[in-house]
Short mmCIF file of C-alpha atoms in Angstrom, two decimals:
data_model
loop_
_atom_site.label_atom_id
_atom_site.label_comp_id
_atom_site.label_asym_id
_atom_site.label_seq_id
_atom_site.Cartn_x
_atom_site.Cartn_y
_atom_site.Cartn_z
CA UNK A 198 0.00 0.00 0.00
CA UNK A 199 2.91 2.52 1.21
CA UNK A 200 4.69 1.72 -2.34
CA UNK A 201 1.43 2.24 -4.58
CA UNK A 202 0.81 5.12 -2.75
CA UNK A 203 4.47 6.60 -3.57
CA UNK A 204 4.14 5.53 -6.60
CA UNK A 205 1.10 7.28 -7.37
CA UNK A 206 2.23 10.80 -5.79
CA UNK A 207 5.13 10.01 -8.14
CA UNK A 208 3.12 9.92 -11.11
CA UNK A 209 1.15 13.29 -10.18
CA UNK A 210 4.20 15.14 -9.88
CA UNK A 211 5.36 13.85 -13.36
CA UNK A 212 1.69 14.67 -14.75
CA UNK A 213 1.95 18.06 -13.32
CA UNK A 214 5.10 18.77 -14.89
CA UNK A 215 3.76 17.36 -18.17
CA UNK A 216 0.38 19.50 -18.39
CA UNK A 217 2.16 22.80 -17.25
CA UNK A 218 5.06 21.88 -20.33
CA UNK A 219 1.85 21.17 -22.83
CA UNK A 220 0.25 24.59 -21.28
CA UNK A 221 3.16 26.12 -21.72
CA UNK A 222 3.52 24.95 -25.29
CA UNK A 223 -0.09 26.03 -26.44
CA UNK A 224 0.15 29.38 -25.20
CA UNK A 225 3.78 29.94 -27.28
CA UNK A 226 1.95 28.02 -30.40
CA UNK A 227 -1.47 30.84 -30.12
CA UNK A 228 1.20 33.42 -31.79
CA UNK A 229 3.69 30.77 -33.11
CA UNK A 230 1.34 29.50 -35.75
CA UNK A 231 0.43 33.50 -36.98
CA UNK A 232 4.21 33.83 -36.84
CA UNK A 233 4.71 30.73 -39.00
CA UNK A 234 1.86 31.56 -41.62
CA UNK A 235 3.25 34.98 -41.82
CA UNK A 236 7.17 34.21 -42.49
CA UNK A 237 6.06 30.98 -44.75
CA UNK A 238 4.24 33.28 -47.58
CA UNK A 239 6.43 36.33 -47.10
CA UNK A 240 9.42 33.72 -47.59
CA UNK A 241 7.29 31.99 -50.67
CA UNK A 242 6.83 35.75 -52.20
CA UNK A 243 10.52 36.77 -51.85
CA UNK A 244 11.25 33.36 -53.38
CA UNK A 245 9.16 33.31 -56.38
CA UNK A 246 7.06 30.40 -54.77
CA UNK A 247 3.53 30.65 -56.09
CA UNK A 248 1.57 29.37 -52.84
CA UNK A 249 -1.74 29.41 -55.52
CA UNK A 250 -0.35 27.23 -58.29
CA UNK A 251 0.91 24.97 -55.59
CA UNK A 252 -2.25 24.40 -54.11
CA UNK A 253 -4.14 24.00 -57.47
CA UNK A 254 -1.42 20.95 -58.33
CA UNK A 255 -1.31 19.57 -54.94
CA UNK A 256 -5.08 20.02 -53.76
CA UNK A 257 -5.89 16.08 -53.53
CA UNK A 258 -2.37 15.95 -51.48
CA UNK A 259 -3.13 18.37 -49.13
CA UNK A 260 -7.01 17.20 -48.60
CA UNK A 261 -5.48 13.60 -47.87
CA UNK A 262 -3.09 14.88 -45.13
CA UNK A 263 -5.86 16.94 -43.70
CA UNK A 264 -7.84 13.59 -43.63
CA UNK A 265 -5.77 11.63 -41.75
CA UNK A 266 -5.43 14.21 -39.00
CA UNK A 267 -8.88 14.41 -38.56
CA UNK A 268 -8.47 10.63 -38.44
CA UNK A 269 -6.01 10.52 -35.84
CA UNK A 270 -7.65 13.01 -33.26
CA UNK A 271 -10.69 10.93 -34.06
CA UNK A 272 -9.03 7.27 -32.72
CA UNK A 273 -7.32 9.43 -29.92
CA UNK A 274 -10.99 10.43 -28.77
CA UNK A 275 -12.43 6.68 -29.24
CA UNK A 276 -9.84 5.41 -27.26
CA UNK A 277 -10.26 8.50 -24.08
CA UNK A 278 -14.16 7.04 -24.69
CA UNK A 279 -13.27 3.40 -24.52
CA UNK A 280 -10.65 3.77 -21.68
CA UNK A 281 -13.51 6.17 -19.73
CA UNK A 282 -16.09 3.20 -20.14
CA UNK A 283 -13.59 0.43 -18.66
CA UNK A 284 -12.89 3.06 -15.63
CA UNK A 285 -16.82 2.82 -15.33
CA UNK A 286 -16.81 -0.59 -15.46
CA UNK A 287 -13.78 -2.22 -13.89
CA UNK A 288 -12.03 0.64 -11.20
CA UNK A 289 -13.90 1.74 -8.15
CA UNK A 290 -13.93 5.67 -8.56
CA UNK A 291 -17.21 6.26 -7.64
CA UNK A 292 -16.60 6.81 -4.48
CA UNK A 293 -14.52 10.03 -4.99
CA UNK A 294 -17.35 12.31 -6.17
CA UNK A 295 -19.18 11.86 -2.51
CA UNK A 296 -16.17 11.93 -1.28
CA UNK A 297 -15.06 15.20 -3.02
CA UNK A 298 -18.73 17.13 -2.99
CA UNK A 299 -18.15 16.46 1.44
CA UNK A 300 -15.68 18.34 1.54
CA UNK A 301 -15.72 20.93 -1.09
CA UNK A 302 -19.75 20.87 -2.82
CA UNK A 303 -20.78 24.78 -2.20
CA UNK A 304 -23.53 23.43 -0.10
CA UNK A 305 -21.44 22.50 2.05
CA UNK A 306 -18.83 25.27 2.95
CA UNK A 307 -20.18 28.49 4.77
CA UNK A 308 -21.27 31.84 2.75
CA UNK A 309 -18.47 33.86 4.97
CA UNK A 310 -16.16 31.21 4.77
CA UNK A 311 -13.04 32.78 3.28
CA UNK A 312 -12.51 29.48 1.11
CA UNK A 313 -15.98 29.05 -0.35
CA UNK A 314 -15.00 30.62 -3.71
CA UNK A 315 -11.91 28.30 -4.34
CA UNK A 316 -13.22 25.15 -2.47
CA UNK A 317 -16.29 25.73 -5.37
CA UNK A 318 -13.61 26.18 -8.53
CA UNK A 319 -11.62 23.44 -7.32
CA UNK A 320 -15.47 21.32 -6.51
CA UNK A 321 -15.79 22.01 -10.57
CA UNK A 322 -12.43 21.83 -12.03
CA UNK A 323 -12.73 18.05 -10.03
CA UNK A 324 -16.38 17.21 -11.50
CA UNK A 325 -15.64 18.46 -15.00
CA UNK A 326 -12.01 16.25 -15.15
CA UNK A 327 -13.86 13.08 -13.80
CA UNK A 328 -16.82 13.40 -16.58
CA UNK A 329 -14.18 14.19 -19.43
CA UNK A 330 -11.95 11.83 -18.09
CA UNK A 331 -9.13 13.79 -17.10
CA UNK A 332 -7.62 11.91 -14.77
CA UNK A 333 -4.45 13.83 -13.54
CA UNK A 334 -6.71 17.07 -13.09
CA UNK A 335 -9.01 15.04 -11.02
CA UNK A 336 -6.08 13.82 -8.80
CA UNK A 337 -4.24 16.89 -8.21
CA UNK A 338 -7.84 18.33 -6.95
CA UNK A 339 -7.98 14.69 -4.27
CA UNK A 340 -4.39 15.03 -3.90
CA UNK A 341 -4.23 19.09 -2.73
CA UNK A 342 -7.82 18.68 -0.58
CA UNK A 343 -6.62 15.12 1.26
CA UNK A 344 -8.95 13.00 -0.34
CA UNK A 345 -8.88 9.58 0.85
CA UNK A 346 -8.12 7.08 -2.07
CA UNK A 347 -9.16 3.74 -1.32
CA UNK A 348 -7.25 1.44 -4.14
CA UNK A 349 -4.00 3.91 -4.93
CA UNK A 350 -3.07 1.00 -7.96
CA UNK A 351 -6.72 2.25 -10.10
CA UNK A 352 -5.80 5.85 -9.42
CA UNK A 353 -1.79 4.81 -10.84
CA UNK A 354 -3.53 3.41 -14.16
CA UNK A 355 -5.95 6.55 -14.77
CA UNK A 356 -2.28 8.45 -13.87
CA UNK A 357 -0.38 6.18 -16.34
CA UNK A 358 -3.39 6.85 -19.39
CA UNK A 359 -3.37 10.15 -18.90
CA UNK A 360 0.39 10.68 -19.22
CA UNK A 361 0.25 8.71 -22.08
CA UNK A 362 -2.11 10.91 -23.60
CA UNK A 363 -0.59 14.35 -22.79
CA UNK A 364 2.97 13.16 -23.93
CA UNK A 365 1.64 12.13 -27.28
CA UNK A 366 -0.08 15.35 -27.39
CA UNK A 367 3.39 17.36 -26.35
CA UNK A 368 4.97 15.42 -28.85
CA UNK A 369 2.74 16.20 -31.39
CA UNK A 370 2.74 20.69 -30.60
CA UNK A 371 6.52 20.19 -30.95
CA UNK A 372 6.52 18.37 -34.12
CA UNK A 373 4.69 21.53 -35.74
CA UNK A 374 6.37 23.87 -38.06
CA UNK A 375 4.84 26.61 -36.17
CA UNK A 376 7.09 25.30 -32.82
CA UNK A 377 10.17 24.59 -35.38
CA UNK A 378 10.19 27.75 -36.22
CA UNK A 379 9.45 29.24 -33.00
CA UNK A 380 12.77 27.21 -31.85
CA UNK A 381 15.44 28.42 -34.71
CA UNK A 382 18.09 30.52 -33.64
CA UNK A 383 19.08 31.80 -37.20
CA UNK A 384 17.75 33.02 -40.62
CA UNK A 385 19.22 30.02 -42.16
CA UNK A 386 17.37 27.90 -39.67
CA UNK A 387 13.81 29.11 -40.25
CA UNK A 388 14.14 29.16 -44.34
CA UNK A 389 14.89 25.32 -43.67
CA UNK A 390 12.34 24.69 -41.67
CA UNK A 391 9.90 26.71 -45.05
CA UNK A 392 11.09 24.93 -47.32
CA UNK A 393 11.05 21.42 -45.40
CA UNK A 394 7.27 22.87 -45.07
CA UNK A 395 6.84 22.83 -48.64
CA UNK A 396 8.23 19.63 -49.43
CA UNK A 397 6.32 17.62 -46.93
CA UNK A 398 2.68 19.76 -48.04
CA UNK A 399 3.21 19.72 -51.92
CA UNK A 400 6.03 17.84 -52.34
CA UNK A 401 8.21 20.80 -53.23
CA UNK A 402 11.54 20.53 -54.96
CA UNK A 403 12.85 23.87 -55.54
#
C-alpha cells in the first residue's frame, strides 16, 4: 500500500510537470502558428514560390493529409471514450465524487467562509475532469484537498493513461512547423524549416 501510494504521488508530480510543459507549449503556439503563416508566404513571395499554383497541383495531397489528422484526433478520442467506459466498469472511482462534494460541494462550505469561492472552482475543475476523463486534473484536486483514495493501484492506471495521452499530445505541438520555427536561432534555420514545409505539403523541390 505505502509503495502504490508513492508511486502514485510520483506519477502526479510527473503529470503536473507534463500538463504545465503542454500549457506552456499552447500558449507559445497561439502566436507561433500566426508567426509561422506569416514568415512561410512572405518567404514563398521573396522566393518566387507561387503558394496558388501549388495548391491548385497539390489540392488532392493536401485534402489527404488533412484527412488523416482528422483521423487521428478521431481514434485518440475513441480510445479517451473506450478507456472512460472500462474506468466505469472495472475501477472503483465512484466513491470520490461523494467523497469530493463532502468536503468541497458549495452546499457545504459556509457563505463567509473565506474558502468558499476556491473550495467551489476546485469542486468544478474536479467534476468536469472526472466526466471528461481527465484523470491527472481530477487527482491533483484529491491530492491538494486530502482526499482519501481507497485502491491507490486504479488511481496509478488513470495516472499512467493520462500521461500517455498528454505526452503524445506534447509530442505532437513540438513536431509543428509553427514550434520549429518558434525554436530556430538563425535566418538560415527558419528558411529550412519553409522549405522542409513545402516539401512535406506539396512535395516541393525547388
Amino acid at each position: 500500500m505505502k509503495r502504490d501510494k508513492f508511486k502514485f504521488l510520483k506519477l502526479l508530480s510527473e503529470y503536473r510537470s507534463l500538463s504545465y510543459e503542454l500549457k506552456y507549449v499552447k500558449e507559445v503556439l497561439e502566436e507561433g502558428h500566426i508567426e509561422f503563416e506569416i514568415y512561410y508566404r512572405q518567404w514563398c513571395a521573396s522566393n518566387g514560390v507561387d503558394l496558388e499554383k501549388l495548391n491548385e497541383r497539390n489540392q488532392r495531397r493536401v485534402d489527404t493529409m488533412f484527412i488523416e489528422e482528422k483521423s487521428h484526433i478521431i481514434k485518440q478520442e475513441m480510445a479517451l471514450e473506450e478507456f472512460k467506459g472500462e474506468t466505469s466498469e472495472r475501477r472503483d472511482l465512484s466513491y470520490l465524487h461523494k467523497a469530493l462534494a463532502k468536503k468541497l460541494h458549495p452546499d457545504k462550505i459556509d457563505a463567509n467562509d473565506p474558502r468558499k469561492k476556491e473550495y467551489e472552482e476546485a469542486f468544478k475543475k474536479a467534476m468536469e475532469a472526472k466526466e471528461t476523463g481527465q484523470w491527472g486534473e481530477l487527482f491533483d484536486v484529491v491530492d491538494k484537498y486530502s482526499i482519501h483514495l481507497r485502491k491507490y493501484r486504479d488511481a496509478i492506471e488513470c495516472l499512467e493513461f493520462d500521461i500517455e495521452r498528454i505526452m503524445k499530445e506534447l509530442s505532437k505541438e513540438k513536431s509543428t512547423y509553427s514550434w520549429m520555427l518558434c525554436q530556430a536561432e538563425t535566418e538560415e534555420q527558419k528558411e529550412e524549416i519553409v522549405k522542409r514545409f513545402l516539401r512535406h505539403l506539396f512535395g516541393w523541390n525547388g
